Tab-separated table of C-alpha atoms and ligand atoms in Angstrom:
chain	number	residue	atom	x	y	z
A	156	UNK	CA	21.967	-24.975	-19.785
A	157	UNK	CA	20.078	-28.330	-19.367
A	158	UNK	CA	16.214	-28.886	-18.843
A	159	UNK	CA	16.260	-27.008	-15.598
A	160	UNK	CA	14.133	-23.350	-15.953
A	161	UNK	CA	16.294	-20.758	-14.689
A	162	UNK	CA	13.418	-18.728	-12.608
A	163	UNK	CA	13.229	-21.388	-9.255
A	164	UNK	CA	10.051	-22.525	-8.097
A	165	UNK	CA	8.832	-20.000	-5.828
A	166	UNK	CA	8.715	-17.019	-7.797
A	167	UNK	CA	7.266	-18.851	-10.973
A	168	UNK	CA	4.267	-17.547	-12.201
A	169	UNK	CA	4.906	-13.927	-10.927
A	170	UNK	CA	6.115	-12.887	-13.939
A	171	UNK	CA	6.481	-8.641	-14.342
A	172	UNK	CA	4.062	-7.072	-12.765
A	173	UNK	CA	0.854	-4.983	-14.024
A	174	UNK	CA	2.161	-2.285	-13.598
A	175	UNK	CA	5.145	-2.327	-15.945
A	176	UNK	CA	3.128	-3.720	-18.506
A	177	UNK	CA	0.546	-1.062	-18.837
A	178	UNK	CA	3.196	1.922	-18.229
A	179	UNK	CA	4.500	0.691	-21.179
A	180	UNK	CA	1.773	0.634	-22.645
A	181	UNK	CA	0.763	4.147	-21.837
A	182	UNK	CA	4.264	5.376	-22.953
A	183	UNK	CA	3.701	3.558	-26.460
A	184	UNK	CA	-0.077	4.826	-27.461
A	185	UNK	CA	0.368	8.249	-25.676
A	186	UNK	CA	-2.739	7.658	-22.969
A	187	UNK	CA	-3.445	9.291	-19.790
A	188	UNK	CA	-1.864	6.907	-16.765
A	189	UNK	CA	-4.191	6.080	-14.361
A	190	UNK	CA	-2.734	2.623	-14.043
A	191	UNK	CA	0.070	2.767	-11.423
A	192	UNK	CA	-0.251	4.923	-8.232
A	193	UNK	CA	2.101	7.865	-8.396
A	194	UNK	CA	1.067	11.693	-8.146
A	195	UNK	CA	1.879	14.036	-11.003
A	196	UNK	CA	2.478	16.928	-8.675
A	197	UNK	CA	5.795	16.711	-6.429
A	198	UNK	CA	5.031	17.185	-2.578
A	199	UNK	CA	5.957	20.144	-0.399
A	200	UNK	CA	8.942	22.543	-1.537
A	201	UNK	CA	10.474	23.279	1.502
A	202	UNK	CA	10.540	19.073	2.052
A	203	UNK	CA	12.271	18.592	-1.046
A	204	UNK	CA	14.751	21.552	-0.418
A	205	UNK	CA	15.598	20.145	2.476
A	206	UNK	CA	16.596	16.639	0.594
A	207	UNK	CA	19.050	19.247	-1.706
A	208	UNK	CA	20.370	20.802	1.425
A	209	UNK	CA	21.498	17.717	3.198
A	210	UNK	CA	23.367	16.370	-0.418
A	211	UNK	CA	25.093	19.605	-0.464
A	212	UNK	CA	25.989	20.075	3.069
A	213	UNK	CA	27.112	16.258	3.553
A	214	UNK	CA	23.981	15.041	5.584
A	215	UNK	CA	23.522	11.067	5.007
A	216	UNK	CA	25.541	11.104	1.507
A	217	UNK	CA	27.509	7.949	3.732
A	218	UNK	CA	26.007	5.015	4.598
A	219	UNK	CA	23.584	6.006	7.565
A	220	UNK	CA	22.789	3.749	10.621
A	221	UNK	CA	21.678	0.492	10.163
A	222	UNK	CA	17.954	1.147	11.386
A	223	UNK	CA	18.013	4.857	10.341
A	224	UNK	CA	19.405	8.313	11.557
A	225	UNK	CA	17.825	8.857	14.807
A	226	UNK	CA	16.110	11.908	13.384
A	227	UNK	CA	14.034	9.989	11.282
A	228	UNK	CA	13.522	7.140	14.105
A	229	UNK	CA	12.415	10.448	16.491
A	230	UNK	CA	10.315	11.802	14.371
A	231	UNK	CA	8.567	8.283	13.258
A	232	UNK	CA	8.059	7.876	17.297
A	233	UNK	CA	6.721	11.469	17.692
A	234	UNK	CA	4.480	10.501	14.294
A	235	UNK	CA	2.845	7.681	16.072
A	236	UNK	CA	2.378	9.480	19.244
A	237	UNK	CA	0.861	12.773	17.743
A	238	UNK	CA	-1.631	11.186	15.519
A	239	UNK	CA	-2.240	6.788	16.713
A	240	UNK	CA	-1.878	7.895	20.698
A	241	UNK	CA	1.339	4.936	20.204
A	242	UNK	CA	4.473	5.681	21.914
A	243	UNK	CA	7.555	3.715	20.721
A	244	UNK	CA	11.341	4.095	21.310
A	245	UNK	CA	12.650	5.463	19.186
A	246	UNK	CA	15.928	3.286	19.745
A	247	UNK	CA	14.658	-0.445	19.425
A	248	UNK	CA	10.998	-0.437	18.501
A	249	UNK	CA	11.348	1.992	15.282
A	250	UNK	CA	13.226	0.391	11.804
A	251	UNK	CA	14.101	2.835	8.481
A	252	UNK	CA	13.865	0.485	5.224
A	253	UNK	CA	13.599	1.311	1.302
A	254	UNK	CA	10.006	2.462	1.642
A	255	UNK	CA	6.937	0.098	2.705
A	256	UNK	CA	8.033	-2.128	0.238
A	257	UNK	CA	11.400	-3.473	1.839
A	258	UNK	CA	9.623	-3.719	4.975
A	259	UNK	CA	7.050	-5.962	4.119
A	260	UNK	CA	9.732	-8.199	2.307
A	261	UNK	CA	11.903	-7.735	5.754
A	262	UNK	CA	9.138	-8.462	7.875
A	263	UNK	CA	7.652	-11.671	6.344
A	264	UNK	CA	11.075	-13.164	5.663
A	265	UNK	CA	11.954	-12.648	8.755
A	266	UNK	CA	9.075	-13.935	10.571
A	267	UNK	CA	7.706	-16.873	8.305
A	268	UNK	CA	9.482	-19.989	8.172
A	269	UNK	CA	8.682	-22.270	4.721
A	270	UNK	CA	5.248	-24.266	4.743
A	271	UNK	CA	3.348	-20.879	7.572
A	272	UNK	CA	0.629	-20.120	6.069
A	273	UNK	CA	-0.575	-16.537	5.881
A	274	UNK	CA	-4.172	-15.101	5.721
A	275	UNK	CA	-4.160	-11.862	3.432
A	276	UNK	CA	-7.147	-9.817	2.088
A	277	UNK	CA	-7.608	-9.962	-1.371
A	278	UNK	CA	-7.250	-8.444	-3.868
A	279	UNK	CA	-3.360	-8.444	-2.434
A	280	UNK	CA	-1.343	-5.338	-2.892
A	281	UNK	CA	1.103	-6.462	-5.508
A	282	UNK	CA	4.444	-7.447	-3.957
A	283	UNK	CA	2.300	-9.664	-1.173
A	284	UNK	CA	2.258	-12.903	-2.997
A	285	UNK	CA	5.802	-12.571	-4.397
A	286	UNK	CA	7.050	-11.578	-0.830
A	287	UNK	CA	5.167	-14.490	0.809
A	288	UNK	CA	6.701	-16.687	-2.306
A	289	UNK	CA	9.960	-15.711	-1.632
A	290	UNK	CA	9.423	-16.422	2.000
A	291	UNK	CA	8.617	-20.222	0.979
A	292	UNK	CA	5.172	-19.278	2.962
A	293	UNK	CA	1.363	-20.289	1.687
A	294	UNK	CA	-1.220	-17.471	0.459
A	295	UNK	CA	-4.622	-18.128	1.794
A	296	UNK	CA	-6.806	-15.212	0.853
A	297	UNK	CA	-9.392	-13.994	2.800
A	298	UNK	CA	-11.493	-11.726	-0.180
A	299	UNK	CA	-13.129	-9.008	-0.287
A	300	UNK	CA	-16.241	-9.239	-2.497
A	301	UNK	CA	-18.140	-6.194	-4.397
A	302	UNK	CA	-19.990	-4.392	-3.956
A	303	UNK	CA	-19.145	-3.645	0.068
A	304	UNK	CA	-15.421	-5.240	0.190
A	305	UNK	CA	-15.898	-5.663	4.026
A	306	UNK	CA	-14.052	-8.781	5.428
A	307	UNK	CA	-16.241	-11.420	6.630
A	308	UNK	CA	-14.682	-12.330	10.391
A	309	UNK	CA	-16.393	-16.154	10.231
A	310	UNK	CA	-14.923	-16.938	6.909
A	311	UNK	CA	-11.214	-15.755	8.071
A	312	UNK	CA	-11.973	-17.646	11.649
A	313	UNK	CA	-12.536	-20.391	8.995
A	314	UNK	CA	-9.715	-19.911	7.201
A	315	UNK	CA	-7.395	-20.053	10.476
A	316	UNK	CA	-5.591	-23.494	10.743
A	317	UNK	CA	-2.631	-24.672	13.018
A	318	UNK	CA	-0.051	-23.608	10.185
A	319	UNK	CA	-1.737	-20.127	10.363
A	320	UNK	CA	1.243	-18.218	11.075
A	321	UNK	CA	0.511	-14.602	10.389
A	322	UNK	CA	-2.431	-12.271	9.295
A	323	UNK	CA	-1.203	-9.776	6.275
A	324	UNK	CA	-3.835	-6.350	6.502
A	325	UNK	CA	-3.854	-3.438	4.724
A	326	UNK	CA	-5.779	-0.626	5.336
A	327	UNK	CA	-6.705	2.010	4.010
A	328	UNK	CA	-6.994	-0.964	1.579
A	329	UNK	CA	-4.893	-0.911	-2.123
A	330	UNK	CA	-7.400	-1.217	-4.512
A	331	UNK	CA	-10.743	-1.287	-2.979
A	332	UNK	CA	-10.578	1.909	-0.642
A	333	UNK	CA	-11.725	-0.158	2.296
A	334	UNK	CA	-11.358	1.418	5.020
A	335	UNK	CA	-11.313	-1.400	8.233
A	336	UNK	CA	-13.757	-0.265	11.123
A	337	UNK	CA	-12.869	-0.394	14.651
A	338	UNK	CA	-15.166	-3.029	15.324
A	339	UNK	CA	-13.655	-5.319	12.279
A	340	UNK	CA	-10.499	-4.729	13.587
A	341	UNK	CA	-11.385	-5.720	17.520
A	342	UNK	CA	-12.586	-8.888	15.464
A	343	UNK	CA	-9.545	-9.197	13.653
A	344	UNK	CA	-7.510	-8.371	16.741
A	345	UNK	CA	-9.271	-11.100	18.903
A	346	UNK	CA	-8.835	-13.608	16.440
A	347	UNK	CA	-5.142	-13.384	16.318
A	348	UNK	CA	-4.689	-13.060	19.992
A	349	UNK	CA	-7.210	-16.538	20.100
A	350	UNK	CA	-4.833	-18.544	18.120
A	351	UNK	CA	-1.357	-16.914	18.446
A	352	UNK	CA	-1.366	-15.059	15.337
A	353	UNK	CA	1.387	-12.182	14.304
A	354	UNK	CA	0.032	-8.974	12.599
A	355	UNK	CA	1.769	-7.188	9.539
A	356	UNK	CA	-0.205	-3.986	9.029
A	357	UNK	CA	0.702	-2.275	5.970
A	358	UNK	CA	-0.714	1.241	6.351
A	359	UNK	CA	0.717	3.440	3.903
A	360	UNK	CA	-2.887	5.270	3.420
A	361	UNK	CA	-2.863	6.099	7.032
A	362	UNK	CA	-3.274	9.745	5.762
A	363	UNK	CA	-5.652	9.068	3.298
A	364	UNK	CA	-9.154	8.408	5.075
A	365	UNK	CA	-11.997	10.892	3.661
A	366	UNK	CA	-14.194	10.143	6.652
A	367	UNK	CA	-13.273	9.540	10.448
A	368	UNK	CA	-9.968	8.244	11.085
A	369	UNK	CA	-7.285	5.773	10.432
A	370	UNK	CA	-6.822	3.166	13.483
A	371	UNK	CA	-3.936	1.059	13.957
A	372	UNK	CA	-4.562	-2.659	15.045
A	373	UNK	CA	-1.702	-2.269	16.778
A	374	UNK	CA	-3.744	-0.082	19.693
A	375	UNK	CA	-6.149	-2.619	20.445
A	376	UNK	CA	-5.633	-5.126	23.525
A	377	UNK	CA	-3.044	-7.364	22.944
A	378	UNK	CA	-1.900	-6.741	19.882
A	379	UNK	CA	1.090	-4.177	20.564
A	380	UNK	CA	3.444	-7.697	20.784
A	381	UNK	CA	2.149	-9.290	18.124
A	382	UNK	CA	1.926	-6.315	15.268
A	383	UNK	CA	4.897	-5.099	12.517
A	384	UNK	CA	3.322	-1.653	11.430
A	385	UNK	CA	4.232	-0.303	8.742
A	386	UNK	CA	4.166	3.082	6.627
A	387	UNK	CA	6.043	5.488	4.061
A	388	UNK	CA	6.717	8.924	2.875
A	389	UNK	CA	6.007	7.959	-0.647
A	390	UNK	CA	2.484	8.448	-0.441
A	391	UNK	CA	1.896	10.899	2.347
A	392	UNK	CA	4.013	13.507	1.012
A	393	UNK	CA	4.125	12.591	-2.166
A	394	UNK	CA	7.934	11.564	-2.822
A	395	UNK	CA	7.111	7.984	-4.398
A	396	UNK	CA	10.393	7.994	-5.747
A	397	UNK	CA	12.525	8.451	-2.446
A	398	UNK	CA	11.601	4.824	-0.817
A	399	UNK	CA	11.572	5.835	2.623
A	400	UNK	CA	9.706	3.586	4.988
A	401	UNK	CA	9.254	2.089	8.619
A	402	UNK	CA	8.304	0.226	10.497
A	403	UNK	CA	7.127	0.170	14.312
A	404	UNK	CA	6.670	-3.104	16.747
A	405	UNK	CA	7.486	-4.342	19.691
A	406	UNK	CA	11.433	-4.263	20.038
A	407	UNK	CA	11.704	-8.257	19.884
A	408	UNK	CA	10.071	-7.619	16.062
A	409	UNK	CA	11.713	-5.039	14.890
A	410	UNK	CA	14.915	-6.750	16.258
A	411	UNK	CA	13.994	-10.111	14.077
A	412	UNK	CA	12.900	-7.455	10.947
A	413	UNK	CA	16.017	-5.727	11.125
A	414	UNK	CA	17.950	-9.020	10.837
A	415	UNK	CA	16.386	-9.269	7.218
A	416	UNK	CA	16.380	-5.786	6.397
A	417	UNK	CA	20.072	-5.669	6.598
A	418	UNK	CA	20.638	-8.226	3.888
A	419	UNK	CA	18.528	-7.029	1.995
A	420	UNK	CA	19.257	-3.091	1.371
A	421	UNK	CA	21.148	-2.627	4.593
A	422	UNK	CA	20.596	1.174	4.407
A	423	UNK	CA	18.973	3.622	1.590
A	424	UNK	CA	18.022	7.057	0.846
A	425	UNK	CA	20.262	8.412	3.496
A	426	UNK	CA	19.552	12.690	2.634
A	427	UNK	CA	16.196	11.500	2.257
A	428	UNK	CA	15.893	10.696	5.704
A	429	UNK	CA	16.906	13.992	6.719
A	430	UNK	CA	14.234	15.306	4.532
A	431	UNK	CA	11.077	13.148	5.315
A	432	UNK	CA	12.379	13.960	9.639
A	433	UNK	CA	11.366	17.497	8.511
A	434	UNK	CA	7.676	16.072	6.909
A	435	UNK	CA	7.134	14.163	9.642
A	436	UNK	CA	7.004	17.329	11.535
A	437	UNK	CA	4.271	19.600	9.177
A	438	UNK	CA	2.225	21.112	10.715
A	439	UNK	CA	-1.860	19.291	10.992
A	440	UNK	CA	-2.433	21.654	8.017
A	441	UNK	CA	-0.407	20.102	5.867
A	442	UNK	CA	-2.541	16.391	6.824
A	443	UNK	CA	-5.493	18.413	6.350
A	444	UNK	CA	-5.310	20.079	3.081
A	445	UNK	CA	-3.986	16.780	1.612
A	446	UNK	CA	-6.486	14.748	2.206
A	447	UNK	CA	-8.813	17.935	1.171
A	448	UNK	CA	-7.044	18.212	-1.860
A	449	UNK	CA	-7.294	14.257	-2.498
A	450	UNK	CA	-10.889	13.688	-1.493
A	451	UNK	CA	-11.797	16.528	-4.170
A	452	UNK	CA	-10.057	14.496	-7.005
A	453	UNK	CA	-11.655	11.734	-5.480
A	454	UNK	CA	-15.368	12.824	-6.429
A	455	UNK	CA	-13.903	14.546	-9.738
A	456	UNK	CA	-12.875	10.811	-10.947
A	457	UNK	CA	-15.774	9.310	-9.261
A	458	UNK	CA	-18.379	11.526	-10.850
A	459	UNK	CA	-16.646	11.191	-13.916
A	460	UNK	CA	-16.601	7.368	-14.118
A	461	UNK	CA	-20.384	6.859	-13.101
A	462	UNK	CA	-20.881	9.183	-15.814
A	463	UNK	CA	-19.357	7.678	-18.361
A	464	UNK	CA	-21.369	4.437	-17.225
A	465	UNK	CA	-19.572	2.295	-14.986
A	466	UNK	CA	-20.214	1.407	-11.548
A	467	UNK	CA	-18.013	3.270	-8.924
A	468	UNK	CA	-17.002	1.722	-5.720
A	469	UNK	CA	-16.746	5.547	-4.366
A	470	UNK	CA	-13.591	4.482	-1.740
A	471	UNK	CA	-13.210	5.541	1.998
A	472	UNK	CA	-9.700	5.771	1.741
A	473	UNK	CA	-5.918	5.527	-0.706
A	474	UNK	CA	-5.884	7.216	-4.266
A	475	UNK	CA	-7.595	4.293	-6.194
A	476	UNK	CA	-10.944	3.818	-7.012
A	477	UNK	CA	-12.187	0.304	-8.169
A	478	UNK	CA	-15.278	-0.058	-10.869
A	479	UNK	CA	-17.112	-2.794	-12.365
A	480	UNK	CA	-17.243	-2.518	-16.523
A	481	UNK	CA	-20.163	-4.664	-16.747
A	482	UNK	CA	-22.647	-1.740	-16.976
A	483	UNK	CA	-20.802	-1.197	-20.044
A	484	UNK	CA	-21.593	-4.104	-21.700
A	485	UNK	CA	-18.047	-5.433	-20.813
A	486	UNK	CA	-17.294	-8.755	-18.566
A	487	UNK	CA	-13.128	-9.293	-19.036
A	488	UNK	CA	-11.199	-6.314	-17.294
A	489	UNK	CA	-7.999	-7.420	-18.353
A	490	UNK	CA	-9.162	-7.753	-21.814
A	491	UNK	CA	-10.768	-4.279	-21.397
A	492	UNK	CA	-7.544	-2.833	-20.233
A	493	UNK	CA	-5.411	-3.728	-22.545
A	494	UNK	CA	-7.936	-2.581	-25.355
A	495	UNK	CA	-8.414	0.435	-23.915
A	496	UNK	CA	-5.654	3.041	-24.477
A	497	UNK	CA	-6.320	1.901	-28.504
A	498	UNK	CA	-10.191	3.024	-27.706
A	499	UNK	CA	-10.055	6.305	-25.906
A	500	UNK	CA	-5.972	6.907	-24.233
A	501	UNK	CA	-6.461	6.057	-21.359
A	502	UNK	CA	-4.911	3.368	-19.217
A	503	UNK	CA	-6.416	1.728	-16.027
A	504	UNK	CA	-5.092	-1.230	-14.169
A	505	UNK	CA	-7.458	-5.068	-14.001
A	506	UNK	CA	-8.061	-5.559	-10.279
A	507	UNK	CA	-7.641	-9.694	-11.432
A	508	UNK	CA	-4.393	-9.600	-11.659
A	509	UNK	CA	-4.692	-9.191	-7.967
A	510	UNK	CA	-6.965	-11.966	-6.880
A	511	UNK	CA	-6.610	-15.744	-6.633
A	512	UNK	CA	-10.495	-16.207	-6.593
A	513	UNK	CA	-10.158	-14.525	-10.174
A	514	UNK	CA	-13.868	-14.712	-10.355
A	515	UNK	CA	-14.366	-12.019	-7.167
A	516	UNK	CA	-12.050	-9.684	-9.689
A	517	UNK	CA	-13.169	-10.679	-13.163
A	518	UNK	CA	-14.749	-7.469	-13.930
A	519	UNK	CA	-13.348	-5.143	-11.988
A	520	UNK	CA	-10.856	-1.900	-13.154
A	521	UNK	CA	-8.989	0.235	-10.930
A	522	UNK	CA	-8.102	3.853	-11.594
A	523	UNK	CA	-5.523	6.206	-9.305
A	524	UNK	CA	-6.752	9.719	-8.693
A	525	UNK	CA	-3.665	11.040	-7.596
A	526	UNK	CA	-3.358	13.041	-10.769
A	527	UNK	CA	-3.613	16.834	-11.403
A	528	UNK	CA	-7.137	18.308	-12.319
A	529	UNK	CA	-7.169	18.929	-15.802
A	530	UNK	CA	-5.757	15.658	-16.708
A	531	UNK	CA	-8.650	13.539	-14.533
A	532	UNK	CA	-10.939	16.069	-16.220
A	533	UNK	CA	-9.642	15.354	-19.835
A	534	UNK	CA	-9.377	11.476	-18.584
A	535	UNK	CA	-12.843	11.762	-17.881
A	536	UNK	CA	-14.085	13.440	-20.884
A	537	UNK	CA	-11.874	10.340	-22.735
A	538	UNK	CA	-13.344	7.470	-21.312
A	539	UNK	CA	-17.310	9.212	-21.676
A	540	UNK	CA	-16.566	8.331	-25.272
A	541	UNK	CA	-16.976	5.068	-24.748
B	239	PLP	C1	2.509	2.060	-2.623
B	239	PLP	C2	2.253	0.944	-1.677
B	239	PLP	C3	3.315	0.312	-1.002
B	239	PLP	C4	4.769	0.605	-1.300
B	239	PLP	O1	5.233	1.705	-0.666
B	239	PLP	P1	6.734	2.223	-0.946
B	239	PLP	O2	7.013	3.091	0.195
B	239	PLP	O3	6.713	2.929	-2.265
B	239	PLP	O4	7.624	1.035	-1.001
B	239	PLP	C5	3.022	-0.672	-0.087
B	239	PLP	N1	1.744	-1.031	0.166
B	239	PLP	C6	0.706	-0.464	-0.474
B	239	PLP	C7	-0.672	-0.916	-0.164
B	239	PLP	C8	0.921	0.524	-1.428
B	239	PLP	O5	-0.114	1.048	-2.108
């Protein structure tokens, strides 16, 4: 095979992800998985009957449309509308993909050409710098430091160069909890309209904000041209597994996204669509008592953690909460994660696998939440042992 590695340049040093590695290693040693972010509980019963009813009465068991059964592209619009204030049509500004996850790859391979550079906050939600690698596009991170993990607006004007191509946000923000403000985003927003910038807003958590609201950058002056948002069942009615996503833009965006996305997947999760048209539709209650029921496990974990001695970042928003180990006498979180189902069975994921500035994530450990009661409770009463 020659001298030649096989994996090209790009994606080298990417590796598999966290995620599969500590799985694995909570399968192996029999610990409680607070690594990767999936609930333990399935989401509404009368959603996922309505995923068995369309397999069994022929609903999207085909290949659907191209950008989604206009159900789901409806009930996306009437989504934005009911809780943003952001009407879209549903016929050109509104794209299905394989949950938030094909959208981002869509969206920055579409709109980056090789050598744009792209400002993300960091710590990066995992498939970021692979996306942005396979996109032949630069990472420049703009991070977000403990104990606060507020952006600082002068150091990403700073950052901003004439290859600056695209900002990459995420909030609620994947690990920290961050929640961005309206006034950080007006700063964000004016920025990008100052030097030309497009927006990818990955807002999966939009659900997920324990105080006040979520706002979309893509409301504020300006920025409805330049903005890909984008969001997923997965984590708002928890149906990980199903991969169905969106995105919303202007039509011209969703028209260059779509380009990608149809050489990518083309189409997916066609009864699911059906299904998540119907969750779209629940009722406020259903919004309500989730993030209830969420913000409760929140504190449970939270409370939990300080107790056992480290020092909890209690988060605004999302089902993660990052700590810092060195109250415990402990410096290396990836070291201390991979020691740690051995110690007490429990497995937690090393925020530094998600930095480039691996000193701003050295110490940090992130644990999910999004589990049922008594296992955060015998989690908890685990990791006090140590
Ligand atoms: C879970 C997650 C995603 C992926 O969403 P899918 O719909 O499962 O593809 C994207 N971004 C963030 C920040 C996430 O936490």
């Amino acid at each position: 095979m020659g001298t030649r590695p096989l994996l090209n340049r790009r994606l080298q040093g990417l590796g598999t992800t966290i995620f599969a590695e500590m799985s694995a290693l909570a399968t192996a040693t029999g610990s409680i998985n607070l690594g990767q972010g999936f609930p333990d509980t399935d989401g509404p019963r009368e959603i996922a009957e309505a995923a068995a009813r369309a397999v069994l009465t022929g609903q999207g068991n085909q290949y659907p449309p191209g950008p989604g059964i206009p159900e789901l592209r409806q009930a996306v619009a009437e989504h934005q509308l009911r809780f943003h204030g952001l009407g879209h049509d549903p016929d050109t500004e509104v794209l299905v993909t394989a949950g938030a996850t094909e959208a981002i790859a869509a969206a920055l391979l579409a709109l980056l050409e090789p050598g744009d550079e792209v400002i993300a906050l960091e710590p990066f939600y995992d498939s970021y710098a692979a996306c942005i690698a396979m996109a032949g596009a630069v990472r420049v991170p703009l991070t977000l430091r403990a104990p606060a993990f507020r952006p600082d607006l002068d150091e990403l004007r700073s950052l901003i160069t004439p290859r600056t191509r695209l900002l990459l946000l995420n909030t609620p923000h994947n690990p920290t909890g961050t929640v961005l403000t309206p006034e950080e985003l007006a700063g964000i927003a004016a920025l990008a309209v100052e030097h030309d910038l497009l927006v990818v807003a990955d807002e999966v958590y939009e659900h997920l904000v324990f105080s006040g609201v979520h706002h979309p950058i893509a409301a504020l002056p300006g920025m409805r041209e330049r903005t890909v948002s984008i969001s997923s069942a997965g984590k708002t009615f928890s149906f990980t597994g199903w991969k169905v996503g969106w995105v919303t833009a202007s039509a011209p965006l969703v028209a260059a996204v779509r380009t990608a996305k149809q050489y990518l997947t083309y189409v997916s999760a066609g009864p699911f669509q059906y299904a998540v048209a119907e969750a779209l539709r629940l009722p406020d209650e259903y919004f309500a008592a989730f993030r209830a029921d969420l913000l409760r496990k929140r504190d449970l974990l939270a409370d939990g953690l300080d107790a056992a001695g480290f020092q909890v970042f209690r988060p605004e928003g999302t089902y993660f909460i990052t700590t810092d180990i060195t109250p415990l006498g402990e410096k290396d979180g990836l070291e201390f994660c991979r020691s740690l189902p051995a110690r007490c069975g429990v497995v937690a994921i090393p925020n530094v696998v998600f930095y480039d500035n691996t000193d701003a994530g050295r110490s940090l450990v992130r644990f999910t939440f999004c589990k049922r009661d008594d296992v955060l409770t015998e989690a908890v009463a685990r990791l006090r042992r140590l």
